[in-house]
Coordinates of C-alpha atoms in Angstrom, one line a residue:
Chain W
X36 CA 0.1 0.0 0.0
X37 CA 1.5 3.4 -1.1
X38 CA 0.3 5.0 2.2
X39 CA 2.3 2.5 4.2
X40 CA 5.5 2.9 2.2
X41 CA 5.2 6.6 2.7
X42 CA 5.0 6.0 6.5
X43 CA 8.0 3.8 6.1
X44 CA 10.0 6.7 4.2
X45 CA 8.9 9.2 6.8
X46 CA 10.1 6.9 9.5
X47 CA 13.5 6.4 8.0
X48 CA 13.6 10.2 7.5
X49 CA 12.7 10.9 11.2
X50 CA 15.2 8.5 12.5
X51 CA 18.0 10.0 10.4
X52 CA 17.0 13.6 11.4
X53 CA 17.0 12.6 15.1
X54 CA 20.3 11.0 14.7
X55 CA 21.6 14.3 13.2
X56 CA 20.5 15.9 16.5
X57 CA 17.1 17.5 15.6
X58 CA 14.4 17.4 18.3
X59 CA 11.2 15.5 17.8
X60 CA 9.4 18.8 17.6
X61 CA 11.7 20.0 14.8
X62 CA 11.3 16.7 13.0
X63 CA 7.5 16.9 13.3
X64 CA 7.5 20.4 11.8
X65 CA 9.7 19.5 8.9
X66 CA 7.7 16.4 8.0
X67 CA 4.4 18.2 8.7
X68 CA 3.4 15.6 11.2
X69 CA 2.0 15.5 14.8
X70 CA 4.7 15.4 17.4
X71 CA 2.9 12.4 18.9
X72 CA 3.0 10.6 15.5
X73 CA 6.8 11.1 15.3
X74 CA 7.1 9.7 18.9
X75 CA 5.0 6.8 17.9
X76 CA 7.2 6.2 14.7
X77 CA 10.5 6.3 16.7
X78 CA 9.0 3.8 19.1
X79 CA 8.1 1.5 16.3
X80 CA 4.4 1.9 16.7
X81 CA 1.7 2.6 14.0
X82 CA 4.0 1.1 11.5
X83 CA 4.7 -2.4 10.2
X84 CA 8.3 -3.4 9.9
X85 CA 7.6 -4.5 6.5
X86 CA 6.8 -0.9 5.4
X87 CA 10.1 0.1 6.7
X88 CA 11.9 -2.7 4.9
X89 CA 10.3 -1.7 1.6
X90 CA 11.1 2.0 2.3
X91 CA 14.7 1.0 3.0
X92 CA 14.9 -0.7 -0.3
X93 CA 13.5 2.3 -2.1
X94 CA 16.1 4.4 -0.6
X95 CA 18.8 2.2 -2.1
X96 CA 17.4 2.5 -5.6
X97 CA 19.4 4.5 -8.1
X98 CA 18.8 8.3 -7.2
X99 CA 16.6 9.0 -10.1
X100 CA 14.2 6.0 -9.2
X101 CA 14.3 6.9 -5.5
X102 CA 13.4 10.5 -6.3
X103 CA 10.7 9.9 -8.8
X104 CA 9.0 7.0 -6.9
X105 CA 9.1 9.0 -3.8
X106 CA 7.5 12.0 -5.7
X107 CA 5.0 9.8 -7.2
X108 CA 4.0 8.4 -3.7
X109 CA 3.9 11.7 -1.9
X110 CA 2.8 14.1 -4.7
X111 CA 4.3 16.9 -2.6
X112 CA 7.6 18.3 -3.9
X113 CA 8.7 19.9 -0.6
X114 CA 8.3 16.7 1.6
X115 CA 9.9 14.7 -1.4
X116 CA 13.1 16.8 -1.4
X117 CA 13.5 16.5 2.5
X118 CA 13.0 12.7 2.4
X119 CA 15.2 12.1 -0.5
X120 CA 17.8 14.5 0.7
X121 CA 17.8 13.1 4.2
X122 CA 17.8 9.3 3.2
X123 CA 20.0 9.8 0.1
X124 CA 23.2 7.8 0.6
X125 CA 25.4 9.7 -1.8
X126 CA 27.0 13.1 -2.1
X127 CA 27.1 15.0 -5.3
X128 CA 29.0 17.9 -6.8
X129 CA 27.2 19.7 -9.6
X130 CA 29.1 21.8 -12.3
X131 CA 27.7 23.9 -14.9
X132 CA 29.9 24.6 -17.9
X133 CA 30.1 28.0 -19.7
X134 CA 28.2 26.6 -22.6
X135 CA 24.9 26.9 -20.6
X136 CA 22.4 29.1 -22.5
X137 CA 20.0 29.8 -19.5
X138 CA 17.0 28.0 -21.1
X139 CA 15.8 26.9 -17.6
X140 CA 14.9 23.4 -18.6
X141 CA 17.0 22.0 -15.9
X142 CA 15.3 24.3 -13.3
X143 CA 11.9 23.3 -14.5
X144 CA 12.9 19.6 -14.3
X145 CA 14.7 19.4 -10.9
X146 CA 12.4 17.9 -8.5
X147 CA 14.9 18.8 -5.6
X148 CA 14.4 22.7 -6.5
X149 CA 18.2 22.8 -6.5
X150 CA 18.6 24.9 -9.6
X151 CA 18.1 28.6 -10.1
X152 CA 19.1 30.8 -13.1
X153 CA 21.5 33.6 -12.6
X154 CA 22.7 35.8 -15.3
X155 CA 21.6 33.4 -17.9
X156 CA 23.4 30.6 -16.2
X157 CA 22.1 27.7 -14.2
X158 CA 23.4 27.5 -10.6
X159 CA 23.0 24.2 -9.0
X160 CA 23.1 23.9 -5.1
X161 CA 25.1 20.7 -4.6
X162 CA 23.7 20.4 -1.0
X163 CA 20.3 19.7 -2.5
X164 CA 21.6 17.6 -5.6
X165 CA 20.3 14.0 -5.2
X166 CA 22.3 12.8 -8.2
X167 CA 19.3 11.8 -10.2
X168 CA 20.9 13.4 -13.4
X169 CA 17.5 14.4 -14.9
X170 CA 19.0 17.9 -15.3
X171 CA 21.9 16.6 -17.2
X172 CA 19.8 14.5 -19.5
X173 CA 17.5 17.3 -20.3
X174 CA 20.2 20.0 -21.0
X175 CA 20.2 20.9 -24.6
X176 CA 23.8 22.0 -24.7
X177 CA 25.3 19.2 -22.5
X178 CA 26.5 21.7 -20.1
X179 CA 25.9 20.0 -16.7
X180 CA 28.2 17.6 -15.1
X181 CA 27.3 15.8 -11.9
X182 CA 30.1 14.0 -10.0
X183 CA 29.6 11.6 -7.0
X184 CA 32.0 12.6 -4.3
X185 CA 33.2 10.8 -1.2
X186 CA 31.4 11.5 1.9
X187 CA 33.7 13.0 4.5
X188 CA 32.5 10.9 7.3
Chain G
X931 CA 6.1 24.3 -50.4
X932 CA 6.1 22.2 -53.7
X933 CA 6.4 23.2 -57.2
X934 CA 3.2 22.4 -59.1
X935 CA 2.1 22.5 -62.8
X936 CA -1.2 22.2 -64.5
X937 CA -0.7 21.2 -68.1
X938 CA -4.3 21.8 -69.0
X939 CA -3.7 25.5 -68.3
X940 CA -0.3 25.8 -69.9
X941 CA 0.0 27.7 -73.2
X942 CA 3.6 26.3 -73.7
X943 CA 4.9 29.8 -73.9
X944 CA 8.0 28.9 -72.0
X945 CA 8.2 32.1 -70.0
X946 CA 8.7 30.0 -66.8
X947 CA 11.7 28.1 -68.4
X948 CA 13.4 31.3 -69.3
X949 CA 12.7 33.2 -66.1
X950 CA 13.7 30.5 -63.7
X951 CA 17.0 31.5 -62.4
X952 CA 18.2 28.0 -61.7
X953 CA 17.3 26.9 -65.2
X954 CA 19.3 29.8 -66.7
X955 CA 22.4 28.7 -64.6
X956 CA 22.0 25.1 -65.5
X957 CA 21.5 25.6 -69.3
X958 CA 21.2 29.1 -70.8
X959 CA 20.7 27.5 -74.2
X960 CA 17.6 25.5 -73.0
X961 CA 16.4 28.5 -71.0
X962 CA 16.7 30.6 -74.1
X963 CA 14.7 28.2 -76.2
X964 CA 17.7 26.5 -78.0
X965 CA 20.0 23.5 -77.4
X966 CA 19.3 20.0 -77.0
X967 CA 16.9 18.4 -74.7
X968 CA 18.1 18.0 -71.2
X969 CA 16.5 16.7 -68.0
X970 CA 18.9 18.7 -65.9
X971 CA 16.7 21.7 -65.9
X972 CA 13.9 22.1 -63.5
X973 CA 11.3 22.5 -66.2
X974 CA 11.0 22.4 -70.0
X975 CA 8.3 22.8 -72.6
X976 CA 7.7 19.3 -74.1
X977 CA 5.0 18.8 -76.9
X978 CA 3.6 22.2 -76.3
X979 CA 3.2 21.9 -72.5
X980 CA 5.3 22.4 -69.5
X981 CA 6.8 19.5 -67.8
X982 CA 9.0 19.0 -64.6
X983 CA 12.1 17.4 -64.7
X984 CA 14.7 18.1 -62.0
X985 CA 12.2 19.6 -59.5
X986 CA 14.5 18.9 -56.6
X987 CA 16.7 21.7 -57.8
X988 CA 13.9 24.2 -57.2
X989 CA 14.8 26.9 -54.5
X990 CA 11.1 27.9 -54.3
X991 CA 11.9 31.5 -55.2
X992 CA 8.5 31.9 -56.9
X993 CA 9.8 33.5 -60.1
X994 CA 8.0 31.1 -62.4
X995 CA 4.7 31.7 -60.7
X996 CA 5.3 35.5 -61.0
X997 CA 5.9 35.3 -64.6
X998 CA 3.4 32.7 -65.8
X999 CA 0.5 34.4 -67.6
X1000 CA -2.1 31.6 -67.0
X1001 CA -1.4 30.1 -63.5
X1002 CA -0.1 26.9 -65.0
X1003 CA 2.9 26.7 -62.6
X1004 CA 2.8 27.6 -58.9
X1005 CA 4.3 26.8 -55.5
X1006 CA 1.9 25.2 -53.0
Chain X
X147 CA 8.2 15.9 -17.3
X148 CA 8.0 19.5 -18.7
X149 CA 6.6 19.7 -22.2
X150 CA 6.1 22.6 -24.6
X151 CA 2.7 23.4 -26.1
X152 CA 2.5 25.0 -29.5
X153 CA -0.5 27.3 -30.7
X154 CA -0.8 28.5 -34.3
X155 CA -3.0 31.5 -35.2
X156 CA -3.0 32.0 -39.0
X157 CA 0.7 32.6 -39.6
X158 CA 1.8 33.5 -36.0
X159 CA 3.1 30.9 -33.7
X160 CA 3.3 30.7 -30.0
X161 CA 5.4 28.0 -28.0
X162 CA 5.1 27.8 -24.2
X163 CA 6.3 25.9 -21.2
X164 CA 4.9 26.2 -17.8
X165 CA 6.4 24.9 -14.5
X166 CA 5.8 25.6 -11.0
X167 CA 8.4 28.2 -10.9
X168 CA 8.0 30.1 -14.1
X169 CA 6.1 30.4 -17.5
X170 CA 8.0 30.8 -20.7
X171 CA 6.3 32.0 -23.8
X172 CA 7.8 32.3 -27.3
X173 CA 6.0 34.2 -29.9
X174 CA 6.4 34.8 -33.6
X175 CA 4.6 37.5 -35.5
X176 CA 4.8 36.5 -39.2
X177 CA 3.7 40.1 -40.3
X178 CA 7.1 41.5 -38.9
X179 CA 9.3 38.7 -40.1
X180 CA 11.6 39.7 -42.9
X181 CA 12.7 36.1 -43.7
X182 CA 16.5 36.7 -42.8
X183 CA 16.8 33.3 -41.1
X184 CA 19.1 34.7 -38.4
X185 CA 16.8 33.0 -35.9
X186 CA 17.4 29.5 -37.5
X187 CA 21.1 30.2 -37.7
X188 CA 21.4 31.2 -33.9
X189 CA 19.2 28.5 -32.5
X190 CA 21.3 26.3 -30.3
X191 CA 19.1 23.2 -30.8
X192 CA 18.2 23.6 -34.5
X193 CA 14.5 24.0 -33.7
X194 CA 13.8 26.7 -36.3
X195 CA 13.8 26.3 -40.0
X196 CA 13.6 29.1 -42.6
X197 CA 10.7 28.2 -45.1
X198 CA 11.0 29.0 -48.7
X199 CA 10.6 32.8 -48.2
X200 CA 10.9 33.7 -51.9
X201 CA 7.9 31.7 -52.8
X202 CA 5.9 32.7 -49.8
X203 CA 6.5 36.5 -50.1
X204 CA 6.2 36.6 -53.8
X205 CA 3.1 34.5 -54.3
X206 CA 1.3 35.8 -51.1
X207 CA 1.0 32.4 -49.8
X208 CA -0.7 32.1 -46.5
X209 CA 2.2 30.2 -44.8
X210 CA 4.7 31.2 -41.8
X211 CA 8.1 32.2 -43.1
X212 CA 9.7 30.1 -40.4
X213 CA 8.6 26.8 -38.8
X214 CA 9.6 25.7 -35.2
X215 CA 9.7 22.3 -33.8
X216 CA 8.2 22.7 -30.4
X217 CA 9.7 19.4 -29.2
X218 CA 13.1 20.7 -29.9
X219 CA 12.8 24.3 -28.7
X220 CA 14.0 24.8 -25.1
X221 CA 12.7 28.4 -25.1
X222 CA 16.1 30.0 -24.3
X223 CA 15.2 33.0 -26.4
X224 CA 18.4 33.4 -28.3
X225 CA 16.4 33.7 -31.6
X226 CA 14.4 36.5 -30.3
X227 CA 17.5 38.5 -29.2
X228 CA 19.1 38.0 -32.8
X229 CA 15.9 39.0 -34.6
X230 CA 16.5 42.3 -36.3
X231 CA 12.8 42.9 -37.0
X232 CA 11.6 42.1 -33.5
X233 CA 9.2 39.4 -34.9
X234 CA 10.2 37.1 -32.1
X235 CA 9.9 37.5 -28.5
X236 CA 10.4 35.4 -25.4
X237 CA 8.4 36.3 -22.3
X238 CA 9.3 34.9 -18.9
X239 CA 6.4 35.2 -16.5
X240 CA 4.8 37.7 -18.9
X241 CA 8.0 39.9 -19.1
X242 CA 9.9 40.1 -22.3
X243 CA 13.5 39.2 -22.0
X244 CA 14.2 42.4 -24.1
X245 CA 13.5 44.3 -20.9
X246 CA 15.8 42.3 -18.8
X247 CA 19.3 43.3 -18.2
X248 CA 20.9 39.9 -18.0
X249 CA 19.9 39.2 -21.5
X250 CA 22.0 40.8 -24.4
X251 CA 20.1 43.0 -26.8
X252 CA 20.8 44.3 -30.3
X253 CA 21.6 48.0 -30.1
X254 CA 19.4 49.6 -32.6
X255 CA 17.1 52.7 -32.7
X256 CA 15.3 55.2 -34.9
X257 CA 14.3 58.5 -33.7
X258 CA 12.9 61.8 -35.3
X259 CA 13.6 64.9 -33.4
X260 CA 10.4 67.0 -33.5
X261 CA 12.2 70.2 -32.6
X262 CA 14.2 69.9 -35.9
X263 CA 11.6 68.1 -38.0
X264 CA 9.8 70.4 -40.6
X265 CA 7.0 67.8 -41.2
X266 CA 7.6 67.5 -44.9
X267 CA 6.6 63.9 -44.7
X268 CA 9.6 62.6 -46.9
X269 CA 10.4 60.0 -44.3
X270 CA 6.8 58.9 -44.1
X271 CA 6.7 58.4 -47.9
X272 CA 10.1 56.7 -48.0
X273 CA 9.8 54.3 -45.1
X274 CA 9.8 50.8 -46.6
X275 CA 7.9 49.4 -43.6
X276 CA 5.3 52.3 -43.4
X277 CA 6.3 52.7 -39.7
X278 CA 6.3 56.4 -39.7
X279 CA 3.4 58.8 -39.3
X280 CA 3.8 62.5 -39.4
X281 CA 0.9 64.6 -38.2
X282 CA 1.1 68.2 -39.0
X283 CA -1.3 71.2 -38.7
X284 CA -0.8 74.0 -41.4
X285 CA -1.2 77.8 -40.7
X286 CA -4.3 79.6 -41.8
X287 CA -3.6 81.0 -45.3
X288 CA -5.2 84.2 -44.4
X289 CA -2.5 84.9 -42.0
X290 CA 0.2 84.5 -44.5
X291 CA -1.0 87.3 -46.8
X292 CA -2.0 90.8 -46.3
X293 CA -3.8 93.2 -48.5
X294 CA -7.0 95.1 -49.3
X295 CA -9.8 94.3 -51.6
X296 CA -13.0 96.1 -52.4
X297 CA -15.8 95.7 -55.0
X298 CA -17.6 98.5 -56.1
X299 CA -21.2 97.1 -56.4
X300 CA -22.5 100.1 -58.3
X301 CA -20.1 99.4 -61.1
X302 CA -20.1 95.6 -60.9
X303 CA -22.3 94.1 -63.7
X304 CA -22.6 90.7 -62.0
X305 CA -20.8 88.8 -64.8
X306 CA -19.4 86.3 -62.4
X307 CA -16.0 86.3 -64.1
X308 CA -14.2 87.1 -61.0
X309 CA -15.9 84.4 -59.2
X310 CA -14.9 81.9 -61.9
X311 CA -11.2 83.1 -62.0
X312 CA -10.6 83.3 -58.3
X313 CA -8.1 80.4 -57.4
X314 CA -8.9 80.6 -53.7
X315 CA -12.8 80.4 -54.1
X316 CA -13.0 83.6 -52.2
X317 CA -15.6 85.5 -54.2
X318 CA -19.3 84.5 -54.2
X319 CA -22.3 85.9 -56.3
X320 CA -25.9 85.3 -55.3
X321 CA -26.9 84.3 -58.8
X322 CA -30.6 84.7 -59.6
X323 CA -33.0 84.6 -62.5
X324 CA -34.2 88.2 -63.1
X325 CA -37.8 89.1 -62.6
X326 CA -39.7 92.3 -63.4
X327 CA -39.7 93.3 -59.8
X328 CA -35.8 92.7 -59.4
X329 CA -34.3 92.7 -63.0
X330 CA -30.7 91.6 -62.0
X331 CA -28.8 88.4 -62.4
X332 CA -27.2 88.5 -58.8
X333 CA -28.4 90.0 -55.6
X334 CA -25.1 90.4 -54.0
X335 CA -21.3 89.7 -54.4
X336 CA -19.2 89.2 -51.4
X337 CA -15.4 88.5 -50.9
X338 CA -14.3 86.2 -48.2
X339 CA -11.3 87.8 -46.7
X340 CA -10.1 84.7 -44.8
X341 CA -9.8 83.0 -48.2
X342 CA -8.6 85.8 -50.4
X343 CA -4.7 85.8 -51.1
X344 CA -4.7 89.1 -52.8
X345 CA -3.4 87.7 -56.0
X346 CA -5.2 90.3 -57.9
X347 CA -6.6 88.1 -60.6
X348 CA -10.2 89.2 -60.0
X349 CA -9.0 92.9 -60.5
X350 CA -7.2 92.1 -63.6
X351 CA -9.9 90.1 -65.1
X352 CA -12.9 92.4 -64.1
X353 CA -14.4 93.7 -67.6
X354 CA -15.6 97.0 -65.9
X355 CA -12.8 97.6 -63.3
X356 CA -15.2 97.4 -60.4
X357 CA -12.6 95.7 -58.1
X358 CA -9.9 97.6 -56.2
X359 CA -7.3 95.3 -54.6
X360 CA -3.8 95.6 -53.4
X361 CA -1.3 93.2 -52.1
X362 CA 0.7 94.6 -49.3
X363 CA 3.1 91.7 -49.2
X364 CA 4.2 92.3 -52.8
X365 CA 4.3 96.1 -52.7
X366 CA 5.7 97.1 -49.5
X367 CA 7.4 93.9 -48.0
X368 CA 6.0 91.5 -45.2
X369 CA 5.7 94.3 -42.5
X370 CA 2.2 93.2 -41.5
X371 CA 3.0 89.5 -41.1
X372 CA 3.6 87.8 -37.8
X373 CA 6.2 85.0 -38.4
X374 CA 4.7 83.0 -35.7
X375 CA 1.5 82.6 -37.7
X376 CA 3.5 80.9 -40.5
X377 CA 4.8 78.2 -38.2
X378 CA 3.9 74.6 -39.0
X379 CA 3.3 72.4 -36.1
X380 CA 3.4 68.7 -36.0
X381 CA 4.6 65.5 -34.4
X382 CA 6.3 62.4 -35.6
X383 CA 5.6 58.8 -34.7
X384 CA 7.7 55.7 -35.4
X385 CA 6.0 52.4 -34.8
X386 CA 9.0 50.5 -33.1
X387 CA 7.2 47.1 -34.0
X388 CA 7.4 47.8 -37.7
X389 CA 10.8 49.9 -37.9
X390 CA 13.7 47.8 -38.8
X391 CA 16.2 50.7 -38.6
X392 CA 17.1 50.7 -42.3
X393 CA 18.1 54.4 -42.2
X394 CA 15.7 55.6 -45.2
X395 CA 14.3 58.3 -42.9
X396 CA 17.7 59.6 -41.8
X397 CA 19.0 59.6 -45.6
X398 CA 16.0 61.2 -47.0
X399 CA 15.4 63.9 -44.2
X400 CA 16.2 67.4 -45.6
X401 CA 17.0 68.8 -42.2
X402 CA 18.7 65.9 -40.5
X403 CA 15.9 65.4 -37.9
X404 CA 16.0 61.6 -38.2
X405 CA 18.7 59.5 -36.5
X406 CA 19.0 55.8 -37.0
X407 CA 21.4 53.4 -35.2
X408 CA 21.9 50.0 -36.8
X409 CA 22.8 46.8 -34.9
X410 CA 24.9 45.3 -37.8
X411 CA 27.7 46.5 -39.9
X412 CA 28.8 44.6 -42.9
X413 CA 29.1 44.2 -46.8
X414 CA 26.6 43.4 -49.4
X415 CA 28.2 41.8 -52.5
X416 CA 26.3 41.0 -55.7
X417 CA 27.9 38.8 -58.3
X418 CA 26.4 40.6 -61.4
X419 CA 27.6 37.6 -63.7
X420 CA 25.6 35.0 -61.8
X421 CA 22.5 37.2 -61.3
X422 CA 19.6 36.2 -63.5
X423 CA 17.5 39.2 -62.6
X424 CA 14.8 37.0 -61.2
X425 CA 13.9 39.8 -58.7
X426 CA 13.5 37.6 -55.7
X427 CA 16.1 39.6 -53.7
X428 CA 14.3 42.9 -54.7
X429 CA 11.0 41.6 -53.5
X430 CA 12.3 40.3 -50.2
X431 CA 14.5 43.1 -49.2
X432 CA 12.7 44.8 -46.2
X433 CA 14.8 47.9 -46.6
X434 CA 14.4 48.7 -50.4
X435 CA 18.2 48.4 -50.7
X436 CA 17.8 46.6 -54.1
X437 CA 16.3 47.8 -57.4
X438 CA 16.4 47.3 -61.1
X439 CA 18.3 50.2 -62.6
X440 CA 17.1 51.8 -65.8
X441 CA 19.8 53.0 -68.2
X442 CA 19.7 56.7 -68.7
X443 CA 20.9 56.7 -72.3
X444 CA 20.7 54.0 -75.1
X445 CA 23.6 51.8 -75.2
X446 CA 24.4 52.4 -71.6
X447 CA 25.0 49.2 -69.8
X448 CA 23.9 49.2 -66.2
X449 CA 24.2 46.6 -63.4
X450 CA 21.6 43.8 -63.3
X451 CA 20.6 44.7 -59.7
X452 CA 21.3 48.0 -58.1
X453 CA 22.3 48.4 -54.5
X454 CA 22.5 51.3 -52.1
X455 CA 24.1 49.9 -48.9
X456 CA 23.2 53.1 -47.0
X457 CA 19.8 51.4 -46.4
X458 CA 21.0 47.9 -45.7
X459 CA 20.7 46.4 -42.3
X460 CA 22.7 43.2 -43.3
X461 CA 19.9 40.8 -42.3
X462 CA 20.9 38.5 -45.2
X463 CA 17.5 37.9 -46.4
X464 CA 18.5 38.6 -50.1
X465 CA 21.3 36.1 -49.9
X466 CA 19.1 33.4 -48.4
X467 CA 16.5 33.9 -51.1
X468 CA 18.8 34.2 -54.2
X469 CA 18.2 30.9 -56.2
X470 CA 21.6 31.1 -57.8
X471 CA 23.8 32.2 -54.9
X472 CA 24.7 35.5 -56.4
X473 CA 24.3 37.6 -53.2
X474 CA 26.8 37.4 -50.3
X475 CA 26.0 39.3 -47.2
X476 CA 28.8 39.6 -44.7
X477 CA 28.3 40.9 -41.2
X478 CA 31.5 42.4 -39.8
X479 CA 30.2 43.9 -36.6
X480 CA 27.3 43.1 -34.2
X481 CA 26.4 45.8 -31.6
X482 CA 24.7 44.5 -28.5
X483 CA 24.3 45.2 -24.8
X484 CA 26.7 43.3 -22.5
X485 CA 25.9 40.0 -20.9
X486 CA 27.8 37.9 -18.3
X487 CA 26.9 34.7 -20.1
X488 CA 29.7 33.4 -22.3
X489 CA 27.5 31.1 -24.3
X490 CA 25.3 34.1 -25.2
X491 CA 28.3 36.2 -26.0
X492 CA 29.6 33.6 -28.3
X493 CA 26.3 33.3 -30.0
X494 CA 26.0 37.0 -30.6
X495 CA 29.5 37.0 -32.0
X496 CA 28.5 34.1 -34.2
X497 CA 26.3 36.6 -36.1
X498 CA 29.5 37.9 -37.6
X499 CA 30.4 36.0 -40.7

């Protein structure tokens, strides 16, 4: 059931955010959930372990599949980008070459809202890049390079 | 756009053959009404009516249509 | 996935793309298109094709001069920046990129200084795009002349000769059929002094010398005239959509009131040997640069096609339409506003040939 998988994804995100030092209150705000639900999640209640297993598998998909599937399940771009960003395993470095013509196709395509146009050139926020490569694939001038980088920790 | 002819309308006057800039550059003799038959030109008068030969050479400048007195050759 | 939509209204085309963040709208106005093909040359994704402009323009075909593949178009707007005729535009969230500083823009303009302009309308007549309208109000004729006229009605025989001769229609007789009670052919004769120009034709033509008239302007100079009354007032208007900055107004203006700045500099070369005088270039040129010369004397040999580069904007439409490649248009300089984007800079520079 899609709803259960979404719960599983939210669970994984909540756990990760708590691990990073956020409070339950902050996590609840970010995920737009009741604080009590977060608390339940973290205690393993209201949630089948099977949903979490499926959600874990999804986070290990290639970034594009993880992102598009999550977006399809949630149909909410803000929550999608938080879940994908938090649960994504890789780190990416985006580079835009001088050949960029500023057509904005990448910005329109990016589900992570990581791209803005500045002086007719795309600026990609590597912090939000999930490595899905959809911007690179859509770029008419082949101006985007996405590199996977080693995580420092 | 495509070059079209209507042989029923054609008077066979040959104005298009002479006016066509491509025809003139391919074979001034034929365009001028002389020389041996060639299929290198875009159009020629044959048996009293216009006939298209190498229409792929047409640049669609519209000169033939501008000069034809009876709407027998046109771009569509 | 973001997809473009295309809308065609008669010969005009609109391509748009909407996302959550922005709406991009590309528009093409066929009426303004000169068929130069710069858009097709500058397009980074080869989405635009120039249609057979000679055939379309010369046969009046109801067909767009360019075609666009909406699946290829990325709505970057380069074509609209390169278009010398402003037939193309790209709007982002309803604002034209021509109004955005980050985009380069061809530097071109045409202006008429109304302070200098004498409103002769030469530019209006010459403008190949009918982009200029000159509105003028002329002074009253009566204020430009001064004199006296008087008709001695006792002497006047009501012949009507003065009425017929008057070039300004200033004399009117009240013609009538005579009756026994009033045995005359006219009941009155009046001179409209607002219309009279004191030319004295009535005086000279009167068979009975019934008219006394004098023109003060001729006899004693212009002492009675106020120079302000002779002033011609007016205003000029250039339709920026239609204007292509060809320079006809500047060249033909007798008082140097028109100033035109062109975006391109270049050279126009015609191979007179190759030319077959088909006239496609003459018909397509938006600036009336080209014409067929007429020899002044018998035996004089003239060029097949005459050009005057004063009026040329180096758009290259003539070169594109020529069926025998007899015309070569070179652009040596392109004047545009600065941009930080290197790819746009390179594209603008690529307009030079």
